[in-house]
Coordinates of C-alpha atoms in Angstrom, one line a residue:
X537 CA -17.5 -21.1 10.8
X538 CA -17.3 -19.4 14.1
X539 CA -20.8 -18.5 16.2
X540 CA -21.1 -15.0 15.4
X541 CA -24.8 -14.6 16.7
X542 CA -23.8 -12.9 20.2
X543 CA -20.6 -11.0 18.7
X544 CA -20.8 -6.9 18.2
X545 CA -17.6 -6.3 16.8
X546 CA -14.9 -6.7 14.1
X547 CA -11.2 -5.9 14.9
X548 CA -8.9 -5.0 12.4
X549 CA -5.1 -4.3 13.0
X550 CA -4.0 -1.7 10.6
X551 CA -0.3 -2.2 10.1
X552 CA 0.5 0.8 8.2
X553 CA 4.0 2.2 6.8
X554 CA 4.0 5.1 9.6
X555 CA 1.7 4.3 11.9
X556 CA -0.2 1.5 13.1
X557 CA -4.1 1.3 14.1
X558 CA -6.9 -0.4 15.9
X559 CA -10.4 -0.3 14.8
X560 CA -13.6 -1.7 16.0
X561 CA -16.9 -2.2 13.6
X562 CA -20.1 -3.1 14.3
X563 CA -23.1 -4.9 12.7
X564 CA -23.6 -1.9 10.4
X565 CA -20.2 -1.0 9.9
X566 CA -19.7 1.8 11.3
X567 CA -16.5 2.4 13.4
X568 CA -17.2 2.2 16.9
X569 CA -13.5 2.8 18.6
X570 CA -10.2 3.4 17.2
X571 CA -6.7 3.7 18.7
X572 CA -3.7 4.7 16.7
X573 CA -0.2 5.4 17.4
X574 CA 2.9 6.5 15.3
X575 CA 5.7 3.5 14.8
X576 CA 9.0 5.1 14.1
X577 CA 11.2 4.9 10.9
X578 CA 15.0 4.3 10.6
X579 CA 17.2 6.1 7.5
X580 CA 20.6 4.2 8.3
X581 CA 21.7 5.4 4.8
X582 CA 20.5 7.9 2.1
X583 CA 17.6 6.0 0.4
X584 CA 17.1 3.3 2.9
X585 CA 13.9 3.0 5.1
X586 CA 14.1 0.3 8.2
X587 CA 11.5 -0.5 10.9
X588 CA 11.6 -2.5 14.2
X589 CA 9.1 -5.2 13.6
X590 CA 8.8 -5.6 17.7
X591 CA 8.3 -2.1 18.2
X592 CA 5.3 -2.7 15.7
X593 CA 3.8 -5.6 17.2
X594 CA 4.1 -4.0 20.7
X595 CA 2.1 -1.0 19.1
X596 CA -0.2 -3.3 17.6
X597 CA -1.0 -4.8 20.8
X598 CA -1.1 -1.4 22.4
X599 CA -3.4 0.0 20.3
X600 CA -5.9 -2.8 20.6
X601 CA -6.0 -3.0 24.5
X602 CA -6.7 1.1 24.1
X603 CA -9.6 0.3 21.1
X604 CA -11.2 -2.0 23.5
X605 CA -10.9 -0.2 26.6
X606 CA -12.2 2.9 25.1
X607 CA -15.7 1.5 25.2
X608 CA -15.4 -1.3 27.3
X609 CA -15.8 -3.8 25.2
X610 CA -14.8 -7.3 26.2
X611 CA -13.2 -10.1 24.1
X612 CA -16.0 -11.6 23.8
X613 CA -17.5 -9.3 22.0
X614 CA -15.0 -9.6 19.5
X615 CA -16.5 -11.8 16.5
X616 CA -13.0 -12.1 14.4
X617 CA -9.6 -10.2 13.8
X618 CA -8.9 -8.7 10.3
X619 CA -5.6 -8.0 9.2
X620 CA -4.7 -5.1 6.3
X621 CA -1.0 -4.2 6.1
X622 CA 2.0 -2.1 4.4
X623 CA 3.0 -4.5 1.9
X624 CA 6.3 -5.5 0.4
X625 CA 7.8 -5.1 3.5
X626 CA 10.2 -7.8 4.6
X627 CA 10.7 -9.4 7.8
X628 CA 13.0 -12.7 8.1
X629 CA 13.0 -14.2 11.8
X630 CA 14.6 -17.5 13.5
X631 CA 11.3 -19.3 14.2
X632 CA 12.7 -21.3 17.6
X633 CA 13.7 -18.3 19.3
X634 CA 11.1 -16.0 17.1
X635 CA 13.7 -12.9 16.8
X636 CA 14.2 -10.9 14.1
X637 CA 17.6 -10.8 11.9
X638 CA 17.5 -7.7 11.0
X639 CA 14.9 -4.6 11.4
X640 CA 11.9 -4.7 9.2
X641 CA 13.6 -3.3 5.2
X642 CA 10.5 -0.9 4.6
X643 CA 8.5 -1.0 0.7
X644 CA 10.3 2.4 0.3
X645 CA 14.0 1.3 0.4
X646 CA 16.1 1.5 -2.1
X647 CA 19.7 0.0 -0.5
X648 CA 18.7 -2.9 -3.5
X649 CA 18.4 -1.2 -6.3
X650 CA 21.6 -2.9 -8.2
X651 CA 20.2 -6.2 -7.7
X652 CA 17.2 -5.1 -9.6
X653 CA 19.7 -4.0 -12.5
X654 CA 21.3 -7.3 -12.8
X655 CA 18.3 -9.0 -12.8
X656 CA 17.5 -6.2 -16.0
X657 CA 20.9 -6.8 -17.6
X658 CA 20.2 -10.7 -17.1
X659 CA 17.7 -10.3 -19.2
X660 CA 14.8 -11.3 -16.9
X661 CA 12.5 -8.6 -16.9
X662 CA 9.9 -10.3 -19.0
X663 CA 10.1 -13.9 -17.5
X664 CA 9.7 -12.6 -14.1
X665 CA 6.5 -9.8 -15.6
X666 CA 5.7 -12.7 -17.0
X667 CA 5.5 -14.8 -14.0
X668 CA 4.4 -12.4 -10.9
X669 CA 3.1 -9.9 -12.8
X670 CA 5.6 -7.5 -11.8
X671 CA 8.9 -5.8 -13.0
X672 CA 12.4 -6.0 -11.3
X673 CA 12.4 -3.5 -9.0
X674 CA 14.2 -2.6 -5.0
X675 CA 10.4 -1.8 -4.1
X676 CA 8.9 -5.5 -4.2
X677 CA 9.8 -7.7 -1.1
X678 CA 12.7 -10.4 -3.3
X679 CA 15.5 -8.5 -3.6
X680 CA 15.3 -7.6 0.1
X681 CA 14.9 -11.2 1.8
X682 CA 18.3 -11.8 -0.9
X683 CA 19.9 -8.4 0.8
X684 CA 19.0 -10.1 4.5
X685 CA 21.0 -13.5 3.3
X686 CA 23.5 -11.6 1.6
X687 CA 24.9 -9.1 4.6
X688 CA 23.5 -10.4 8.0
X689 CA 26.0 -12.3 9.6
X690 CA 24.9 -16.1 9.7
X691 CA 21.7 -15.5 8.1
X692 CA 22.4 -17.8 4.7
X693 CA 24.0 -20.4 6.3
X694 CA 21.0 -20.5 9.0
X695 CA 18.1 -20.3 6.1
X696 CA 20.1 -22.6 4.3
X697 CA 19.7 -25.2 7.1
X698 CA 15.7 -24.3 7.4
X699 CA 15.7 -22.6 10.8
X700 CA 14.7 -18.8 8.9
X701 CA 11.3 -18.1 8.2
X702 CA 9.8 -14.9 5.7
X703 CA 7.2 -12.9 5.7
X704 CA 5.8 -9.1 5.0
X705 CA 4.1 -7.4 7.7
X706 CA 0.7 -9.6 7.9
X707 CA 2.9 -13.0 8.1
X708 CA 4.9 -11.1 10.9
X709 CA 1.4 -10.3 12.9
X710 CA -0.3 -13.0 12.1
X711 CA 2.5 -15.7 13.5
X712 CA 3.1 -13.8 16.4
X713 CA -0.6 -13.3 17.9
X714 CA -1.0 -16.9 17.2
X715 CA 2.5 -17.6 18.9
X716 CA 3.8 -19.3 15.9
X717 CA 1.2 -22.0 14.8
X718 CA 0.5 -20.0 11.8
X719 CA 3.2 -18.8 9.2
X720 CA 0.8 -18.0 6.5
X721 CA 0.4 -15.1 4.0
X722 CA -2.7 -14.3 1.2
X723 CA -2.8 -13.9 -2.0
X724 CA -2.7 -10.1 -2.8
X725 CA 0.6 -10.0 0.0
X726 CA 2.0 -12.9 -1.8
X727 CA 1.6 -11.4 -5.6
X728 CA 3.6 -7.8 -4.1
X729 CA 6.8 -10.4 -3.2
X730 CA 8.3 -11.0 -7.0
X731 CA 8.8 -14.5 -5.6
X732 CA 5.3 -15.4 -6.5
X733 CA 3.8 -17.1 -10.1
X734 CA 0.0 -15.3 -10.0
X735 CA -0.9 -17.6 -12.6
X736 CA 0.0 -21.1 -11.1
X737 CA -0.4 -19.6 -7.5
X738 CA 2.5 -20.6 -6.2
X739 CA 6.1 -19.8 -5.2
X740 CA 8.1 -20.1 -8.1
X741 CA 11.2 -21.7 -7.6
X742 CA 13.3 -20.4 -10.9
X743 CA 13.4 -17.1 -9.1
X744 CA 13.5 -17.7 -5.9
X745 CA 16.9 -20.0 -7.4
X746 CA 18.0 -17.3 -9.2
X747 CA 18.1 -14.8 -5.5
X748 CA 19.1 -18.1 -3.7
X749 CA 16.4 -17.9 -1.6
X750 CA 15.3 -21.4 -0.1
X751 CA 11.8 -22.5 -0.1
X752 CA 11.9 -23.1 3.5
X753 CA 11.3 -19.2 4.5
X754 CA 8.0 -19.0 2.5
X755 CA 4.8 -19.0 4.4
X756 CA 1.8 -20.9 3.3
X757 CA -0.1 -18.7 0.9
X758 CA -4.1 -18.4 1.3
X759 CA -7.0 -16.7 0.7
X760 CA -7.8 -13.2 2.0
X761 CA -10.9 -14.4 4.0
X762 CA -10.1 -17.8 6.1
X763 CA -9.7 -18.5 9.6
X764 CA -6.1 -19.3 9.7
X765 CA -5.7 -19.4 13.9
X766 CA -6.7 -18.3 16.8
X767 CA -5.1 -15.4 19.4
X768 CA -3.2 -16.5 21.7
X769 CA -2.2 -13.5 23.8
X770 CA -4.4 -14.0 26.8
X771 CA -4.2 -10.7 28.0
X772 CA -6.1 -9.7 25.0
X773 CA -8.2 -13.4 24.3
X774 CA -9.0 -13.4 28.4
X775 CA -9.1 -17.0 27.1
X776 CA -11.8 -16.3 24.7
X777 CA -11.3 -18.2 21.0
X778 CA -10.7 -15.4 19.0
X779 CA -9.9 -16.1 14.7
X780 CA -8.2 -14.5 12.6
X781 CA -10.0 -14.5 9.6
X782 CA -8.7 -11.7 7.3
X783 CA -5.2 -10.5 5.8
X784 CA -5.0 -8.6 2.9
X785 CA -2.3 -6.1 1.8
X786 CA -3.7 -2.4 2.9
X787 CA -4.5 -1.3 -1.2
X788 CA -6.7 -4.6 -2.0
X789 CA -7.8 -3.8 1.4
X790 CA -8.9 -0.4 0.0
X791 CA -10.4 -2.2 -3.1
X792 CA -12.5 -4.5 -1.5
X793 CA -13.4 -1.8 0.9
X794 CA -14.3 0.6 -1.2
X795 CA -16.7 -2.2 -2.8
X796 CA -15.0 -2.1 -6.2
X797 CA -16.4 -5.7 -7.0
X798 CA -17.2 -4.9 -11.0
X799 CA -14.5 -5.3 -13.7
X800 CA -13.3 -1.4 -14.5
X801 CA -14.1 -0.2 -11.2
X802 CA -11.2 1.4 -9.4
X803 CA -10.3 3.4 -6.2
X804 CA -7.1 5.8 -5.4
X805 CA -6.0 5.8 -2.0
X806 CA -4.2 9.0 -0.9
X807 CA -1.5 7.5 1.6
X808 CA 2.0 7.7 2.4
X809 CA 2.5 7.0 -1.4
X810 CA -0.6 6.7 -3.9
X811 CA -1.9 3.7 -5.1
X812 CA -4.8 3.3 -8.3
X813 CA -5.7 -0.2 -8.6
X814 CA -8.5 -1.7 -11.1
X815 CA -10.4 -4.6 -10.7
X816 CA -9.9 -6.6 -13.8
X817 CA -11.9 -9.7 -12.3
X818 CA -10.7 -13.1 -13.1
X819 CA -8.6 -11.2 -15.7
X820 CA -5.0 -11.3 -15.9
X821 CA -3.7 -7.9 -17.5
X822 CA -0.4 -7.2 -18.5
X823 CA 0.7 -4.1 -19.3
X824 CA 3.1 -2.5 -21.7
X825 CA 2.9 1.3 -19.8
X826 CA 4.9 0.6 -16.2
X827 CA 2.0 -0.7 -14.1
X828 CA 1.4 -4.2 -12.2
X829 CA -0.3 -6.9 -12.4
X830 CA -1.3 -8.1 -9.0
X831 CA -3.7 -10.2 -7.3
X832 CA -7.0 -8.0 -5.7
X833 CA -7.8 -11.0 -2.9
X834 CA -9.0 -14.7 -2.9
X835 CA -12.5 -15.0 -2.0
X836 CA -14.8 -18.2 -2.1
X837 CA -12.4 -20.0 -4.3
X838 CA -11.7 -17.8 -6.9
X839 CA -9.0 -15.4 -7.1
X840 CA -9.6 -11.6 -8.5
X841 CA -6.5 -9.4 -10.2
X842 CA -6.4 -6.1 -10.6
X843 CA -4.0 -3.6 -12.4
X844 CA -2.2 -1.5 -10.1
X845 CA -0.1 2.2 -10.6
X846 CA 1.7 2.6 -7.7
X847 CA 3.1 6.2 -6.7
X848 CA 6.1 6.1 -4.0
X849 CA 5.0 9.8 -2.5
X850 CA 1.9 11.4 -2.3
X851 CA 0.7 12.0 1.2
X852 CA 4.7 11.7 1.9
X853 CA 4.9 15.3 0.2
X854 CA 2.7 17.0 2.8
X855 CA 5.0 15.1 5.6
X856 CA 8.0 17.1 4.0
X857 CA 5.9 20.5 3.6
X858 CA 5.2 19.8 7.1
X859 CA 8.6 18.5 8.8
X860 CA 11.3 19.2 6.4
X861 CA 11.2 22.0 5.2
X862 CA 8.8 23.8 7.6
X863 CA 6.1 25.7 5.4
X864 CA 2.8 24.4 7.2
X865 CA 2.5 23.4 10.9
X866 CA 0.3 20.8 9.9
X867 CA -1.2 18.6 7.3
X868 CA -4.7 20.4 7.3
X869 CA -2.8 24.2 6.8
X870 CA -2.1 22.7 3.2
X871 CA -5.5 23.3 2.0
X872 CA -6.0 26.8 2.7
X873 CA -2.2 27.6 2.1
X874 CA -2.7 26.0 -1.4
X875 CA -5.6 28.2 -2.0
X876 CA -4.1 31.5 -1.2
X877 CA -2.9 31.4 -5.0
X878 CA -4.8 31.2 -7.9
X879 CA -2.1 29.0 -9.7
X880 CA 1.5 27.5 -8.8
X881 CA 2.8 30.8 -11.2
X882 CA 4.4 28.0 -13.3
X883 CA 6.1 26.2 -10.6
X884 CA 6.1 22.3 -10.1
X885 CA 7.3 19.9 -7.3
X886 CA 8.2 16.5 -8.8
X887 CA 8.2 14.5 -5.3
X888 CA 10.7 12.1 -6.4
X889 CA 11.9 11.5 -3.1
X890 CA 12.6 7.5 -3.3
X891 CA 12.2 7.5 -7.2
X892 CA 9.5 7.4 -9.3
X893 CA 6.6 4.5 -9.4
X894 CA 4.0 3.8 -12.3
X895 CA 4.3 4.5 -15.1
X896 CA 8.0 5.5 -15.6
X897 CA 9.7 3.3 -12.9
X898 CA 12.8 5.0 -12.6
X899 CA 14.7 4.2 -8.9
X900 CA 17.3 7.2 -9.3
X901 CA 14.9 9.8 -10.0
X902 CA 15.1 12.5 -7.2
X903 CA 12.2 15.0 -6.6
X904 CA 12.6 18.3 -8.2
X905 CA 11.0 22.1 -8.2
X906 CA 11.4 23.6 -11.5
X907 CA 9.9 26.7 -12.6
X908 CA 10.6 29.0 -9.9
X909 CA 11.0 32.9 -10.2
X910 CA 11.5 35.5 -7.8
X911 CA 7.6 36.0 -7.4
X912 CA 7.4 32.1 -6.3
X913 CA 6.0 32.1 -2.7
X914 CA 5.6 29.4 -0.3
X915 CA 1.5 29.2 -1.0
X916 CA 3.1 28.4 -4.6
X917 CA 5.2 25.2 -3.5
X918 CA 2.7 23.6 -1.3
X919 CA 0.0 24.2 -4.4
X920 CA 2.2 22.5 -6.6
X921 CA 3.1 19.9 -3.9
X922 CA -0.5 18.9 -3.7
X923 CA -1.1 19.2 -7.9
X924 CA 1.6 16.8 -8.4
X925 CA -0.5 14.5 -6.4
X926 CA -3.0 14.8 -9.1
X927 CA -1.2 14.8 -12.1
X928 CA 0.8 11.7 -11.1
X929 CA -2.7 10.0 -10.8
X930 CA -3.5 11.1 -14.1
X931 CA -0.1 9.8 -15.5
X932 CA -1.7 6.1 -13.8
X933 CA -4.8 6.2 -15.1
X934 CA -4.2 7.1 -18.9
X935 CA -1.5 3.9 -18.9
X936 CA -4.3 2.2 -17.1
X937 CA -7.1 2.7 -19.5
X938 CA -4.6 1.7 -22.8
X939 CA -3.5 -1.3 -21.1
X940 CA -7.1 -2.5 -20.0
X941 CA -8.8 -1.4 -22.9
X942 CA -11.1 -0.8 -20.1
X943 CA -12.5 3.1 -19.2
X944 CA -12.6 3.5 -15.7
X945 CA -16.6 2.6 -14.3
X946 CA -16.3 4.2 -11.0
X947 CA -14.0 6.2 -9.3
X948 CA -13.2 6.0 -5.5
X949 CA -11.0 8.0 -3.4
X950 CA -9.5 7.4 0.2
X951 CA -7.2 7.7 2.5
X952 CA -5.8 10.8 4.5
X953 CA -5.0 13.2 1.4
X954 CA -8.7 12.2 0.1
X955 CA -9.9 14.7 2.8
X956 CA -8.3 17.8 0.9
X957 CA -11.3 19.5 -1.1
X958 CA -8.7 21.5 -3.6
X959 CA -6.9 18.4 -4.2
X960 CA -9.8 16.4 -4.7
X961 CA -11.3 18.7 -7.4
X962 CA -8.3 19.0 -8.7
X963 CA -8.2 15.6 -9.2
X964 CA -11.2 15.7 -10.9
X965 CA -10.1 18.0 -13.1
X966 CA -7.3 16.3 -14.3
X967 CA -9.1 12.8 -14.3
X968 CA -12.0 14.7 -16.3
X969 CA -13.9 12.6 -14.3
X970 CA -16.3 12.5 -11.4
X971 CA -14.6 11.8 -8.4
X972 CA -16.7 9.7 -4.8
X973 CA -15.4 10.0 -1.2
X974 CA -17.2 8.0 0.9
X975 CA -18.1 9.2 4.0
X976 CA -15.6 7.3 6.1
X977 CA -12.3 7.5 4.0
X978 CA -10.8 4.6 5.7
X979 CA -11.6 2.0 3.6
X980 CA -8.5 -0.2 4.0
X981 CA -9.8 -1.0 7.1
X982 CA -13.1 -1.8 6.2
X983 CA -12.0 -4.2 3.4
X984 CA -10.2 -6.2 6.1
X985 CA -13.2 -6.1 8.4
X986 CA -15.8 -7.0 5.5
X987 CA -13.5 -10.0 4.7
X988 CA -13.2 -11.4 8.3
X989 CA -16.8 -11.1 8.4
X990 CA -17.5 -12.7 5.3
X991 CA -15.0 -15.6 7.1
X992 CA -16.9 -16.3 10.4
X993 CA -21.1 -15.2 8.9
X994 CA -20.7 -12.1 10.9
X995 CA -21.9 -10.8 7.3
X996 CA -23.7 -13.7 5.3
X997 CA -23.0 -12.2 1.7
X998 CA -21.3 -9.8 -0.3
X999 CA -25.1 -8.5 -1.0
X1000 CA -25.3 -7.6 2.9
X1001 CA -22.0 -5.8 2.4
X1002 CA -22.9 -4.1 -0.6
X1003 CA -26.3 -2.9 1.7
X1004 CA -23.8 -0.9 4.0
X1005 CA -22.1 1.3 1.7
X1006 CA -22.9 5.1 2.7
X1007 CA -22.4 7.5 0.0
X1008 CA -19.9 10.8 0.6
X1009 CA -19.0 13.5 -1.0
X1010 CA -18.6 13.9 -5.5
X1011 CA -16.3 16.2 -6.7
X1012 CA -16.6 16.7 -10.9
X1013 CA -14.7 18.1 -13.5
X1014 CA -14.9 22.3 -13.8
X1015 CA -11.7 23.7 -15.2
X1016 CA -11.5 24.2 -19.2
X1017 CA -10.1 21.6 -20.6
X1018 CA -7.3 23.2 -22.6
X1019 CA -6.5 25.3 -19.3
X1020 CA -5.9 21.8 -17.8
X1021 CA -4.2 20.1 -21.0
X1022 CA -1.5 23.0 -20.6
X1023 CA -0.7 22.4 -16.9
X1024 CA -0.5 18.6 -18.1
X1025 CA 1.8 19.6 -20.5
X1026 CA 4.4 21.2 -18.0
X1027 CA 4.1 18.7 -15.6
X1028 CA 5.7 15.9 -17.9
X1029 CA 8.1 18.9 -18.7
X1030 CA 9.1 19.2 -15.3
X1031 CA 8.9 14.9 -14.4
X1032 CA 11.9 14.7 -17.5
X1033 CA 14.3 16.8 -15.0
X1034 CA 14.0 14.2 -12.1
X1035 CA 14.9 11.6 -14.4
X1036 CA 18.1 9.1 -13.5
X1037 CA 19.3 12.3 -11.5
X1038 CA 20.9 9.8 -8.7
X1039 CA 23.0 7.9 -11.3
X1040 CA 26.3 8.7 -11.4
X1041 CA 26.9 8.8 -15.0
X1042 CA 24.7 11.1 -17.5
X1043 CA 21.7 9.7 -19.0

């Protein structure tokens, strides 16, 4: 364990789906600098979503020379690096000259959605839920490393001879700041892949056969708080031994940050997408309503699962209000916008841009706006843009609660989104349930950095975590319950429209 005694800060590299971020914590964890700076997204064909994984690292690095500059903080000040990223994210590189094949194939792409369907019409849905916990779908990372092989020229014949490696975003950081003597993932990043048994914790090779995807590309799996290298990058080290001692996929980030350590407690974080998760402990839950079963993080030799409901566009939706379609100049105008009407006057958005998550897991559903008249107004869409937020939530947590058998303890709320009053009592509302926003929402973050701290005795305990945790804001339920059973009732009205609407036949 690193000497921690003379260190003031935590890093964390925040490698996020549209932008990436460095932030610096102290002793009491508070955030003491932070840089952050957009990374750009590629659409090459209607439902496909690409990255440059270079242009992300050189952001990365970016960021972090601008984190530390800002209060001239030195690397030796730097105690350990914590890692949280977008997850399911695939990146497949030459490890001797360290390039990329292809761009990074973003969570959000759908270009493999048929090679989810044979693996349905195969008949392998419940051996591989079984298995990793998850269902055959384009969104985890295994039909995308099989899409790399498949259509980059070379690329099967060069993985076949050993000389491609895999990764998702936190394999890709990780390897590069320690300059390739560390091609390693964690748990929780592993269990997003499909390629990964969550109950013998380890790559299992009867899917990976059945993708034909070799062995040889898979990182080393390990838990979420271990020194795993050291940077390398002298212009950031300045020589000084630096570990990495956190990776964690950014919503167990979120958990752990968020300090939902009890079985049944559970946090939403209002991203890009939306993502509930509940700790179910040592628990393996499977569920029979369209959620997850994933691993939370590996921590002092045990490994905790949670049940995840993940929602493809949530914070998304205010992006499009914002730059597609023009109605608010910015993210904050969708607050007071919202509340210029009293109701949506029976219109709902169904943001079904890239399909639809938990629980109905349909990849051709398209987004919707049904029950528009000639009194709708543009106050009217962006309310129902930010309700559908809520009620897709809602849709989560009632599969969540007949799967668990578990009601939900405590619930937590972060992210960008998580800043939006209305939506946030509307949440409660629909969650009939009190709703907690800490004081600082970013909590992915914090997860990474408790974990890297826990690694090196920058923090000595979960207890000295736990002694850190500064309560926000509670938002708790007001609206009459049949008033809000009836607006329930039209939004799974207006969710059967967006169904299979990108299939070609009828449905």
């Amino acid at each position: 364990m690193a000497n921690t005694s003379k260190k003031k800060y935590i890093l964390v590299l925040d490698a996020g789906t549209t932008s990436v971020r460095a932030i610096l914590y102290d002793h009491s964890g508070k955030v003491r600098s932070m840089a952050q700076k957009e990374t750009l997204q590629f659409y090459p064909n209607p439902g496909w979503v690409e990255q440059d994984p270079q242009e992300m690292l050189s952001a990365l690095l970016g960021v972090t020379m601008e984190a530390l500059t800002r209060i001239k903080a030195k690397p030796g000040d730097l105690a350990a690096i914590g890692i949280a990223n977008q997850r399911e994210t695939t990146i497949v590189w030459n490890k001797e000259t360290g390039e990329p094949v292809y761009n990074a194939i973003v969570w959000q792409c759908r270009r493999t959605s048929d090679m989810a369907d044979e693996l349905v019409k195969k008949g392998l849905t419940e051996p591989i839920r079984k298995k990793t916990g998850l269902r055959p779908d384009a969104y985890f990372s295994a039909t995308k490393i099989k899409w790399i092989l498949d259509n980059v020229e070379g690329a099967r014949e060069e993985a076949e001879k050993g000389n491609l490696l895999f990764g998702t975003v936190d394999t890709w950081i990780v390897y590069n700041l320690t300059e390739g003597k560390a091609h390693i993932t964690d748990y929780s990043n592993a269990s997003r892949t499909m390629l990964f048994n969550i109950n013998t914790l380890d790559w299992d090779d009867d899917i990976m056969g059945e993708l034909n995807i070799p062995r040889s590309m898979m990182p080393e799996v390990k838990p979420s708080s271990e020194i795993y290298g050291y940077l390398e990058f002298t212009q950031i080290s300045a020589g000084e031994r630096i570990p990495i001692a956190s990776v964690i996929g950014d919503q167990q980030a979120s958990l752990f940050g968020q300090q939902c350590f009890g079985e049944g407690d559970a946090k939403i974080t209002y991203g890009t997408g939306c993502f509930i998760l509940m700790n179910t402990d040592e628990r393996i839950v499977s569920s029979d309503n369209g959620l997850v079963t994933t691993i939370a993080w590996g921590l002092d030799g045990k490994v905790t699962y949670a049940l995840e409901g993940s929602i493809f566009v949530a914070g998304a939706a205010i992006q499009w209000l914002r730059d597609s379609v023009h109605l608010i100049d910015d993210s904050f105008d969708s607050e007071y916008l919202a509340t210029k009407s009293p109701d949506t006057g029976g219109c709902y958005v169904v943001p079904a841009f890239t399909g639809l998550g938990a629980p109905h897991w349909d990849q051709y559903a398209r987004g919707t706006i049904v029950g528009i008249t000639r009194g709708t107004t543009k106050s009217h869409i962006i309310r129902a843009t930010l309700e559908s937020i809520a009620y897709q939530v809602l849709d989560v947590t009632r599969a969540m609660k007949e799967d668990s058998g578990l009601d939900l303890t405590h619930i937590y709320v972060d992210g960008g989104a998580s800043s939006n009053d209305f939506l946030m009592q509307f949440q409660s509302d629909m969650l009939r349930k009190k709703v907690r926003r800490p004081e600082n929402v970013e909590a992915t973050a914090m997860g990474a950095a408790y974990l890297a701290g826990l690694a090196t005795g920058f923090w000595e305990s979960i207890d000295e975590i736990k002694a850190l945790k500064e309560e926000g804001g509670e938002f708790a339920p007001e609206m009459d319950i049949e008033y809000r059973d009836k607006l329930y009732k039209g939004w799974n009205k207006a969710v059967r429209y967006a169904f299979f609407w990108a299939k070609d036949e009828d449905e």
